[in-house]
PDB file of C-alpha atoms in Angstrom:
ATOM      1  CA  UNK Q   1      -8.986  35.474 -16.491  1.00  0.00           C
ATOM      2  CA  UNK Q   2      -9.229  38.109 -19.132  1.00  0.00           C
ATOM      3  CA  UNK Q   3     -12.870  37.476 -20.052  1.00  0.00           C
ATOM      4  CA  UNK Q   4     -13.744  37.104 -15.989  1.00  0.00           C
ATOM      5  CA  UNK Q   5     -11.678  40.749 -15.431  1.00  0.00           C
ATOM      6  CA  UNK Q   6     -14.632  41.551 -18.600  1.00  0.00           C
ATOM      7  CA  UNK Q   7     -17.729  40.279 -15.871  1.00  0.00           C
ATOM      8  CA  UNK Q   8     -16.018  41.613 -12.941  1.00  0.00           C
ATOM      9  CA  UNK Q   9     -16.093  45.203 -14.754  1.00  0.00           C
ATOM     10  CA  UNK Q  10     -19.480  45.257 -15.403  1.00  0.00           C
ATOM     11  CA  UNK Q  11     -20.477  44.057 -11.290  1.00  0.00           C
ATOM     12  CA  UNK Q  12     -18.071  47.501 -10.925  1.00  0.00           C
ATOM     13  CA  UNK Q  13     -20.307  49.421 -12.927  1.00  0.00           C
ATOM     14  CA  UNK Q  14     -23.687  48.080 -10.783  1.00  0.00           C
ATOM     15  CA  UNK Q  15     -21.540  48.607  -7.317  1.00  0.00           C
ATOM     16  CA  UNK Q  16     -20.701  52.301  -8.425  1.00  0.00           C
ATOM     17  CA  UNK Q  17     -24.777  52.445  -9.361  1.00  0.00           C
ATOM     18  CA  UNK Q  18     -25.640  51.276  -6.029  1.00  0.00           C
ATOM     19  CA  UNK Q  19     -22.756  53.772  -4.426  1.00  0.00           C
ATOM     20  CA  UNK Q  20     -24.238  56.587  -6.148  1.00  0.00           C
ATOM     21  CA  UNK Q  21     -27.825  55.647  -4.150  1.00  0.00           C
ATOM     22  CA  UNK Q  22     -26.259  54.945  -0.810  1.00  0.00           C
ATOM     23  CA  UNK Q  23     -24.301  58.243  -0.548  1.00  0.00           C
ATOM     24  CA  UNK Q  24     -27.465  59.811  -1.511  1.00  0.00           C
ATOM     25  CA  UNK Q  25     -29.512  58.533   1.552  1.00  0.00           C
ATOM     26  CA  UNK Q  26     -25.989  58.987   3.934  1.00  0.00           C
ATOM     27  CA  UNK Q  27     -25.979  62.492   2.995  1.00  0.00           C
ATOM     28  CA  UNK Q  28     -29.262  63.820   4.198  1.00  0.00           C
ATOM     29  CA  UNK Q  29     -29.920  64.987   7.715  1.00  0.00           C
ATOM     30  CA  UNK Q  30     -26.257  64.372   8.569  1.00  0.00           C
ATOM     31  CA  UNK Q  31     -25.277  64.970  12.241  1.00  0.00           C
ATOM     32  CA  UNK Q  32     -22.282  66.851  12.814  1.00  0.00           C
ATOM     33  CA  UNK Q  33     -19.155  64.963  13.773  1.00  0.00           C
ATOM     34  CA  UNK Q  34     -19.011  66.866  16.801  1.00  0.00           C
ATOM     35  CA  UNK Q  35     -22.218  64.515  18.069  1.00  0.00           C
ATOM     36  CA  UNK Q  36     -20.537  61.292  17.594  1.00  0.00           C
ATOM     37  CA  UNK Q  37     -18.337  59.200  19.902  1.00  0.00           C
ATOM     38  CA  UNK Q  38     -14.741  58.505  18.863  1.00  0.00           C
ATOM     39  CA  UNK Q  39     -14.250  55.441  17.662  1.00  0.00           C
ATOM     40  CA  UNK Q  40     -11.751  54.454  21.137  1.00  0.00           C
ATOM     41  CA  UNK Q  41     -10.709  51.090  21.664  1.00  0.00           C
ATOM     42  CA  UNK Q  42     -12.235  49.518  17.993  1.00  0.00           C
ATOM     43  CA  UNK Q  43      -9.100  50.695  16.328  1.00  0.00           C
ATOM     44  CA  UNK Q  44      -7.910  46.919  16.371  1.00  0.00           C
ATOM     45  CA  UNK Q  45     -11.481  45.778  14.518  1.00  0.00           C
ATOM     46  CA  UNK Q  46     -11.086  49.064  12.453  1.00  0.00           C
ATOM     47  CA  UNK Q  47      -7.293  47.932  11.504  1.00  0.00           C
ATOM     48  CA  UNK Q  48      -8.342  44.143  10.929  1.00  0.00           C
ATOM     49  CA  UNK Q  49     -11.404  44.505   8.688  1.00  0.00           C
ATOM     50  CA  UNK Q  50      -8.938  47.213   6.561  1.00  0.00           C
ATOM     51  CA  UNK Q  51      -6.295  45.096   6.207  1.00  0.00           C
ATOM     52  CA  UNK Q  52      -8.908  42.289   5.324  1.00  0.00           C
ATOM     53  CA  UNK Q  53      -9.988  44.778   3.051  1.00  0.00           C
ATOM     54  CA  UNK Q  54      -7.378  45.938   1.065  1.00  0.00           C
ATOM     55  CA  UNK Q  55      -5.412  42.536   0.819  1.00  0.00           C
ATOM     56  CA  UNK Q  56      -5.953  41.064  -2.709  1.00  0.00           C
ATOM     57  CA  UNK Q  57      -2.561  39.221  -3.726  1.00  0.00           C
ATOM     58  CA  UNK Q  58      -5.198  36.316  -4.749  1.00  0.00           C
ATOM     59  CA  UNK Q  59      -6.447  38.482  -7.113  1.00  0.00           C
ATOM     60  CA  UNK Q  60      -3.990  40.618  -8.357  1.00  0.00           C
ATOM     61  CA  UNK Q  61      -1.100  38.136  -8.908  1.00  0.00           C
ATOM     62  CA  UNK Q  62      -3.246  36.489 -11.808  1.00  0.00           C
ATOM     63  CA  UNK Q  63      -3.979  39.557 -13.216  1.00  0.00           C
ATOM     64  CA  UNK Q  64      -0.326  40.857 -13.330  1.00  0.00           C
ATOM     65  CA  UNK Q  65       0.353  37.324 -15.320  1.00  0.00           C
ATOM     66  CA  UNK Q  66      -2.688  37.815 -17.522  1.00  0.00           C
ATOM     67  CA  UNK Q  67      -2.345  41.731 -18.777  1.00  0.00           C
ATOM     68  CA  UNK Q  68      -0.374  42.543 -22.168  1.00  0.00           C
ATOM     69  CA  UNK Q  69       1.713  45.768 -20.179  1.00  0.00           C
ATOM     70  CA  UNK Q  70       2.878  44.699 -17.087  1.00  0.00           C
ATOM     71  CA  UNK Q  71       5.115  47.291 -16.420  1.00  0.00           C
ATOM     72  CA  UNK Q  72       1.516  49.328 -15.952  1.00  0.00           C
ATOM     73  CA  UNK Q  73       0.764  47.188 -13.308  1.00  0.00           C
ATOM     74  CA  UNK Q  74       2.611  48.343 -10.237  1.00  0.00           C
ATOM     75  CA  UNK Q  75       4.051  51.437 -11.126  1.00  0.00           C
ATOM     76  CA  UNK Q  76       3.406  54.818  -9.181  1.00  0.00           C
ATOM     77  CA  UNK Q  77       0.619  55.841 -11.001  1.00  0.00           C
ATOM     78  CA  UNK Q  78      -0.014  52.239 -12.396  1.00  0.00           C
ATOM     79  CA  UNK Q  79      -3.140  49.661 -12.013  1.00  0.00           C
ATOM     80  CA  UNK Q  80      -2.995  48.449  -8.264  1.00  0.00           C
ATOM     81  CA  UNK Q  81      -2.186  52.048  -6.947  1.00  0.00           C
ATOM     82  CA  UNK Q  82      -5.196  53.547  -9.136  1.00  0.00           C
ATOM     83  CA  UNK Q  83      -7.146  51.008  -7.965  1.00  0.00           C
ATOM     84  CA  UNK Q  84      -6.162  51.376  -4.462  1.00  0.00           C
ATOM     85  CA  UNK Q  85      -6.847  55.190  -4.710  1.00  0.00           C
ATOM     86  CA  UNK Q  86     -10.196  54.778  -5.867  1.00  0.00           C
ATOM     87  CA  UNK Q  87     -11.427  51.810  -3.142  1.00  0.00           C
ATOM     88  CA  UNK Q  88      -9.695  54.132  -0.242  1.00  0.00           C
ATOM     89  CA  UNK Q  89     -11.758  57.218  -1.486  1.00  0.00           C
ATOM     90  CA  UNK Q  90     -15.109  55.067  -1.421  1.00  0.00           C
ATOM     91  CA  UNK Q  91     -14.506  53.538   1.631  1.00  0.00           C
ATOM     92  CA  UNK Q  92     -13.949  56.823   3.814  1.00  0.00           C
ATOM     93  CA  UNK Q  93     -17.196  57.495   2.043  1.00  0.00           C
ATOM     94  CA  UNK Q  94     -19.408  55.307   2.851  1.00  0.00           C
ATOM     95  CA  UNK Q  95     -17.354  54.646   6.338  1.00  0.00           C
ATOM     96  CA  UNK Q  96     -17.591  57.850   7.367  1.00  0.00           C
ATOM     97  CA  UNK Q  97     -21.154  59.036   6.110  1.00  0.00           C
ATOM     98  CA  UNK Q  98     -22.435  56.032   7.658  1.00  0.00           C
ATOM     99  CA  UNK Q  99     -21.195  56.693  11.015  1.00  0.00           C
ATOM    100  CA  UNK Q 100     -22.426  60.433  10.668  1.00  0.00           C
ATOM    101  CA  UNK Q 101     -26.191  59.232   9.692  1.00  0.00           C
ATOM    102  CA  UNK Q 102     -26.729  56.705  11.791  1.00  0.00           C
ATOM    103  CA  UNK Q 103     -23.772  56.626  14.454  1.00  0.00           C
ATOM    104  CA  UNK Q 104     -23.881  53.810  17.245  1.00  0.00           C
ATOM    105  CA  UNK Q 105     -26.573  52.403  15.722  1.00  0.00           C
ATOM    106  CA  UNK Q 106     -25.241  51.509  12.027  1.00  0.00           C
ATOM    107  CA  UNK Q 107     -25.181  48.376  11.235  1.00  0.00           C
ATOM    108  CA  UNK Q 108     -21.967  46.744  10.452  1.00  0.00           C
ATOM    109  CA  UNK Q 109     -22.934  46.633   6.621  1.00  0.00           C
ATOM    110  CA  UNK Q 110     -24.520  49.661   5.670  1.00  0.00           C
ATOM    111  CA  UNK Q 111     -26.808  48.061   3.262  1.00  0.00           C
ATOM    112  CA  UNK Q 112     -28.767  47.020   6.798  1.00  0.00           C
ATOM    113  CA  UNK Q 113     -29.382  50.267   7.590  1.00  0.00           C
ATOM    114  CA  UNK Q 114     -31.136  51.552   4.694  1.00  0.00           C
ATOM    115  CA  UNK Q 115     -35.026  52.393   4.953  1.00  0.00           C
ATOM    116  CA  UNK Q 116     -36.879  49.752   4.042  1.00  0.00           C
ATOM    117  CA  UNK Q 117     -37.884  51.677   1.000  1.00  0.00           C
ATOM    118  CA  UNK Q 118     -37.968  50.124  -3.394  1.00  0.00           C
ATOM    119  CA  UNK Q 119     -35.116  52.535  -4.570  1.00  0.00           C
ATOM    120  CA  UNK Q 120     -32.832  50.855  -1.104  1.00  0.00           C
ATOM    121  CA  UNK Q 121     -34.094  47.583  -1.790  1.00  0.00           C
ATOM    122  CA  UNK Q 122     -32.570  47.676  -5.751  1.00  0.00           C
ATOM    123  CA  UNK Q 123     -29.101  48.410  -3.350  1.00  0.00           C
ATOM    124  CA  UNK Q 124     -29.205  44.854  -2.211  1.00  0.00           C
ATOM    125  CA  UNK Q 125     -30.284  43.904  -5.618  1.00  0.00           C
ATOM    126  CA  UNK Q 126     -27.618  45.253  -7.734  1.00  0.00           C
ATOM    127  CA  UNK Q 127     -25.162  43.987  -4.905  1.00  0.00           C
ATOM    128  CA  UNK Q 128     -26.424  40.640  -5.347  1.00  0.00           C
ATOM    129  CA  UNK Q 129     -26.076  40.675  -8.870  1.00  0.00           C
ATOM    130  CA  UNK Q 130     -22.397  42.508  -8.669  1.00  0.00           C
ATOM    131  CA  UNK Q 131     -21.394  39.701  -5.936  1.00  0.00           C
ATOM    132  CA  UNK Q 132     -22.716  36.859  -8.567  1.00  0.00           C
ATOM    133  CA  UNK Q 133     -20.694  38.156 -11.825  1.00  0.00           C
ATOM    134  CA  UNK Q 134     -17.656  38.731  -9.835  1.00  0.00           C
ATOM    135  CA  UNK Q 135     -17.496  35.377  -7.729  1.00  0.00           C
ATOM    136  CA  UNK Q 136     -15.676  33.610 -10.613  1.00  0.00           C
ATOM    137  CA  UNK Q 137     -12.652  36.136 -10.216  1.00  0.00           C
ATOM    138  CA  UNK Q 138     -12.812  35.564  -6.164  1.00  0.00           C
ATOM    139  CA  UNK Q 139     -13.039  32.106  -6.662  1.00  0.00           C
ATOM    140  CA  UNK Q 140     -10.097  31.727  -9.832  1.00  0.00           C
ATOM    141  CA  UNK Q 141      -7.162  30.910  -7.553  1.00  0.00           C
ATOM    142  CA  UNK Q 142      -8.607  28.867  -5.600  1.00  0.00           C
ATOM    143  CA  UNK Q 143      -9.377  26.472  -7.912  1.00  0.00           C
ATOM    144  CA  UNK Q 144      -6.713  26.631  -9.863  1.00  0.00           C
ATOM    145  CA  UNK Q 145      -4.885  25.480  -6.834  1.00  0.00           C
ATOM    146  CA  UNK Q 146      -7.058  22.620  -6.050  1.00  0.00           C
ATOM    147  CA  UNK Q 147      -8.277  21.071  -8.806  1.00  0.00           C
ATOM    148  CA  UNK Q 148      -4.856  20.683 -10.321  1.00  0.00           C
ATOM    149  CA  UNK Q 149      -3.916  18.402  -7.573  1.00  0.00           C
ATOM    150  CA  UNK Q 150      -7.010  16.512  -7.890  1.00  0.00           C
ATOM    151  CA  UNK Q 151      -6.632  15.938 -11.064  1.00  0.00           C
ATOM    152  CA  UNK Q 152      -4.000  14.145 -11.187  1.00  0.00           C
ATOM    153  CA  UNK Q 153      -4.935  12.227  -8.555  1.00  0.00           C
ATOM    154  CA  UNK Q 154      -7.718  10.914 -10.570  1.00  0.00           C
ATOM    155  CA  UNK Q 155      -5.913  10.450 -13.819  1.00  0.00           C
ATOM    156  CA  UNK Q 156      -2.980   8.757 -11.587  1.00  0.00           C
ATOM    157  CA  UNK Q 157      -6.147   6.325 -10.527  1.00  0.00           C
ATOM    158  CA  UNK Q 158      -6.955   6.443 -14.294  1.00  0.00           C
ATOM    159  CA  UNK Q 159     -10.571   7.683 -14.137  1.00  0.00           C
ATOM    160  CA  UNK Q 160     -13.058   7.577 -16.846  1.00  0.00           C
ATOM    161  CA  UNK Q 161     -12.554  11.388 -18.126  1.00  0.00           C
ATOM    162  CA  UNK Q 162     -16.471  12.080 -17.790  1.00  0.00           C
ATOM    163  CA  UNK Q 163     -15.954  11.597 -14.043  1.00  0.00           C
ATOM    164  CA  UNK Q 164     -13.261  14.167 -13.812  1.00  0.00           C
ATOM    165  CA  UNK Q 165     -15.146  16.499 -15.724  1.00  0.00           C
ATOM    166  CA  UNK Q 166     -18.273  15.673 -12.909  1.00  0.00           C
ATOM    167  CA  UNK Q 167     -15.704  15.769 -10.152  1.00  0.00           C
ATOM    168  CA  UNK Q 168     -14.679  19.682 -11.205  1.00  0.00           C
ATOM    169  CA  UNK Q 169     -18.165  20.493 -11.294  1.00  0.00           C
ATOM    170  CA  UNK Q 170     -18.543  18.958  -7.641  1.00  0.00           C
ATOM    171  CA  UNK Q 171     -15.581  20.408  -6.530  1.00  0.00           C
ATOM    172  CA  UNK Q 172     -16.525  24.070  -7.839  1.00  0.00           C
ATOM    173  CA  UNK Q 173     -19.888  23.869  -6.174  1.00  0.00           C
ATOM    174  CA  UNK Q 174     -18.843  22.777  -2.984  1.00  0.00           C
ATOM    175  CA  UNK Q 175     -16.522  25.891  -2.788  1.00  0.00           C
ATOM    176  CA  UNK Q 176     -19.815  28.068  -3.435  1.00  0.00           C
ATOM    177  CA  UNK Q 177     -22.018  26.063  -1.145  1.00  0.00           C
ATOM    178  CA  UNK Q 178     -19.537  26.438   1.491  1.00  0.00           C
ATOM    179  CA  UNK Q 179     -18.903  30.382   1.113  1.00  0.00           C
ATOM    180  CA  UNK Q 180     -22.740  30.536   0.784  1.00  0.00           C
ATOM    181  CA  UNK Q 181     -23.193  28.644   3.955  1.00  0.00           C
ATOM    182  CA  UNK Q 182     -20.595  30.862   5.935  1.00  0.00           C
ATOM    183  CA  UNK Q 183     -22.269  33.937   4.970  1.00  0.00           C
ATOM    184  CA  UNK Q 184     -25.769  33.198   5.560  1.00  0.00           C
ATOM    185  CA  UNK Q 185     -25.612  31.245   9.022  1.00  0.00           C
ATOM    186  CA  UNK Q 186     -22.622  33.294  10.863  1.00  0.00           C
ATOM    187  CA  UNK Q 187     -24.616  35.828  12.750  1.00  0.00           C
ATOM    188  CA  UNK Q 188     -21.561  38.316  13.517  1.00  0.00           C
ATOM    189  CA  UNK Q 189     -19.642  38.560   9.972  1.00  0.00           C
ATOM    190  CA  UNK Q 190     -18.221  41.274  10.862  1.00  0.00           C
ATOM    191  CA  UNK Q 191     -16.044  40.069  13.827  1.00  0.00           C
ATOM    192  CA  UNK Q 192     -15.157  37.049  11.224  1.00  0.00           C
ATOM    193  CA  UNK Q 193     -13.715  39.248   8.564  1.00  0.00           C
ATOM    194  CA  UNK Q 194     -11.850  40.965  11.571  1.00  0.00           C
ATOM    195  CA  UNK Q 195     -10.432  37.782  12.796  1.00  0.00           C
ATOM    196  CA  UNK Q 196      -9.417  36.567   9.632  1.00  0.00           C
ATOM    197  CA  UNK Q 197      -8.212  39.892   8.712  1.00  0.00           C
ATOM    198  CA  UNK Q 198      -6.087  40.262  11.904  1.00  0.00           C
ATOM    199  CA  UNK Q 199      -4.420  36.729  11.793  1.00  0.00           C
ATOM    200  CA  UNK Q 200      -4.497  35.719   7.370  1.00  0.00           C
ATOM    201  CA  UNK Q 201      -4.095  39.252   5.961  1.00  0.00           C
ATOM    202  CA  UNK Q 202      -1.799  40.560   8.350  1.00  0.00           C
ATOM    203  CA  UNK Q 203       0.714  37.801   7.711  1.00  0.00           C
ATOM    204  CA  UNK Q 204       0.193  37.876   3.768  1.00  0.00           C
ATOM    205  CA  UNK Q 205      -0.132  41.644   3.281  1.00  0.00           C
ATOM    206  CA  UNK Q 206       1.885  43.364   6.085  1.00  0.00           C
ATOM    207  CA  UNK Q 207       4.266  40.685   7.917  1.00  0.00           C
ATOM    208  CA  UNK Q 208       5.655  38.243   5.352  1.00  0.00           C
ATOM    209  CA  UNK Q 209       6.265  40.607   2.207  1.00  0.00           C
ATOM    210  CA  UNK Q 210       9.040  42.813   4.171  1.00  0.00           C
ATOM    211  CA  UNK Q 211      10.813  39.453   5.467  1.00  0.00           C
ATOM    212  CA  UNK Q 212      10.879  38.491   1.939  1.00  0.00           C
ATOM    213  CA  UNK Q 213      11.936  42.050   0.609  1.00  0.00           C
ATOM    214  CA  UNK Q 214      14.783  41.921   2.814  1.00  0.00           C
ATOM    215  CA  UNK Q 215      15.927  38.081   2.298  1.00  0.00           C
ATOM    216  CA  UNK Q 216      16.001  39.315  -1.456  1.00  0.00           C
ATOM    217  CA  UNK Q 217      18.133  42.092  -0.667  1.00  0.00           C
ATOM    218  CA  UNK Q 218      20.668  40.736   1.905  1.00  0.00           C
ATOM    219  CA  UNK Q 219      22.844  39.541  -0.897  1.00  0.00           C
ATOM    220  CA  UNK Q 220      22.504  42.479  -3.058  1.00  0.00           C
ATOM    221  CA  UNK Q 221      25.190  44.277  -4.210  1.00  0.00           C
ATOM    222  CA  UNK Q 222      24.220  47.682  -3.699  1.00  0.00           C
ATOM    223  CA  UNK Q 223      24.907  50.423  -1.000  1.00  0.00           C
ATOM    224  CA  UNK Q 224      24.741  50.870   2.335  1.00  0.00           C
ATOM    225  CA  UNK Q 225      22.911  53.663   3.019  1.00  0.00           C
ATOM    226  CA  UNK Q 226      20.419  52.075   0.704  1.00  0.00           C
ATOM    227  CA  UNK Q 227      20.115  49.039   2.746  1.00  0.00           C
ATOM    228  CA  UNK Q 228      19.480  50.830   5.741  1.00  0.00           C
ATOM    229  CA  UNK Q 229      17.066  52.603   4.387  1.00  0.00           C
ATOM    230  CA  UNK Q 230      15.261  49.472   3.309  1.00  0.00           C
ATOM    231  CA  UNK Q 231      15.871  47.271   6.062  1.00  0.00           C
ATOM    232  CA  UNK Q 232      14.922  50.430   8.157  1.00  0.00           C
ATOM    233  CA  UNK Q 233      11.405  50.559   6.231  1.00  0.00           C
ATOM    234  CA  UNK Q 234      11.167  46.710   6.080  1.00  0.00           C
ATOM    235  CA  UNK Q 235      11.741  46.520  10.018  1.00  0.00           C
ATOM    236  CA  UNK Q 236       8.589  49.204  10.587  1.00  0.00           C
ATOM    237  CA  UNK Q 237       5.962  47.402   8.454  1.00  0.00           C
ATOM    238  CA  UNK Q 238       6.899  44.489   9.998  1.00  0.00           C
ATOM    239  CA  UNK Q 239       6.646  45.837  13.104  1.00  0.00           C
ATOM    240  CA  UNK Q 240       2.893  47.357  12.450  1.00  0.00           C
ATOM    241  CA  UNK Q 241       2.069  44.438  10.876  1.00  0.00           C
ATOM    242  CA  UNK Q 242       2.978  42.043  14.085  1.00  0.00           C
ATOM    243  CA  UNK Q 243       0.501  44.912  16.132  1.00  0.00           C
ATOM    244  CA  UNK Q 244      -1.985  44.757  14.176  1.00  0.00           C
ATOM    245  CA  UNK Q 245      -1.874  40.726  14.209  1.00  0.00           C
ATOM    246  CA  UNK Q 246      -1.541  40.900  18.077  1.00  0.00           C
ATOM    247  CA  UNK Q 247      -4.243  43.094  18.670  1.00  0.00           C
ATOM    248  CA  UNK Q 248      -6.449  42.866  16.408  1.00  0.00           C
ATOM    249  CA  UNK Q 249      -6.681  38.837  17.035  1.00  0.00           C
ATOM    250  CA  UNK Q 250      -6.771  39.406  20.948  1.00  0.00           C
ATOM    251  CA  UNK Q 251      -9.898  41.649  20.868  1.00  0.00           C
ATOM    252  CA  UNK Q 252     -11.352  39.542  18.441  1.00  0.00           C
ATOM    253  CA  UNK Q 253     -11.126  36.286  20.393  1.00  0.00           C
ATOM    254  CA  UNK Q 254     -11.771  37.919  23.535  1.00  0.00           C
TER     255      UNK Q 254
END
């Protein structure tokens, strides 16, 4: 993981490139906000592709096992929130530019509605190339859940060991095919990233992590004012996060 964290980087470095050359185009000619509709009754997609957005406990939870000083990791000023920080500021962004330039009529990327122009085409370039260095990190937990499992399997079946080393091979490529396949033949991706968002990363990010805060904590000896105040806190995120899951995966199906 440490020498993927070392590719992933470097994709950061060609995304922040290609940010640099989007905000440039969003910022010219920008309408007033005054001129644009509220966004109304897409709060639910708004609230699903977020929480779709900011939901990495695939990623993170290998990371916090793989660095030298965890207790960096999730401190207040520590890796996730910094991290965190820095994604919210480039989302509202590129979010809100976007909408200001082109308004209805963005495109639910905002790579698609670039001018058709060499400097926006080296955008989807460098995105291409940032998606392709970083895929191994997307992809790490996955297969370390998998293949595992099927590995055993085969050595449980007593396999020659050059077909288990072809049968990781297969198994990794299938997982990219498949991705691959998903995001080049869905025509709305957008309303699948909401979906999922609204039904997966509500339950993983939002729902189940306060149910599990307080299961911890309902045999701890400590106050009661402070369990209040945590079963209190617990009981709202759970509460937003059943909301968001409600709405956001009626609106979608519908």
């Amino acid at each position: 993981i440490r020498l993927l964290t070392i590719a992933s980087g470097c994709a950061n470095v060609v995304q922040l490139v290609s940010f640099i050359i989007i905000i440039y185009n969003l910022v010219q000619n920008v309408e007033p906000i005054s001129s644009r509709r509220a966004i109304g009754n897409e709060l639910p997609l708004f609230f699903s592709i977020t929480v779709y957005t900011f939901e990495g406990i695939t990623s993170s939870m290998p990371l916090y096992r793989a660095v030298r000083n965890k207790h960096n990791f999730s401190k207040l000023f520590g890796v996730v929130n910094g991290a965190i920080l820095i994604a919210i500021s480039l989302y509202i962004a590129i979010g809100l530019l976007g909408y200001l330039k082109y308004g209805d009529e963005v495109e639910s990327v905002i790579t698609l509605s670039l001018p058709n122009e060499p400097v926006y085409d080296s955008v989807l370039l460098m995105y291409s190339l940032a998606v392709t260095v970083s895929y191994p990190v997307q992809m790490y937990v996955a297969i370390q859940q998998l293949w595992p499992r099927i590995e055993s399997r085969l050595q449980a079946h007593k396999m020659d060991s050059n077909y288990i080393n072809a049968s990781n091979y297969i198994l990794r490529t299938v997982l990219v095919i498949i991705t691959f396949g998903l995001a080049a033949f869905i025509p709305r991706l957008d309303l699948i990233i909401a979906l999922v968002g609204a039904v997966s990363s509500s339950f993983i990010a939002i729902i189940i992590p306060p149910v599990l805060h307080t299961i911890i904590y309902w045999e701890r000896d400590i106050s009661k004012q402070r369990k209040r105040v945590i079963y209190t806190r617990n009981l709202i995120v759970f509460i937003v996060g059943i909301l968001g899951f409600a709405t956001g995966t009626y609106f979608k199906i519908l």
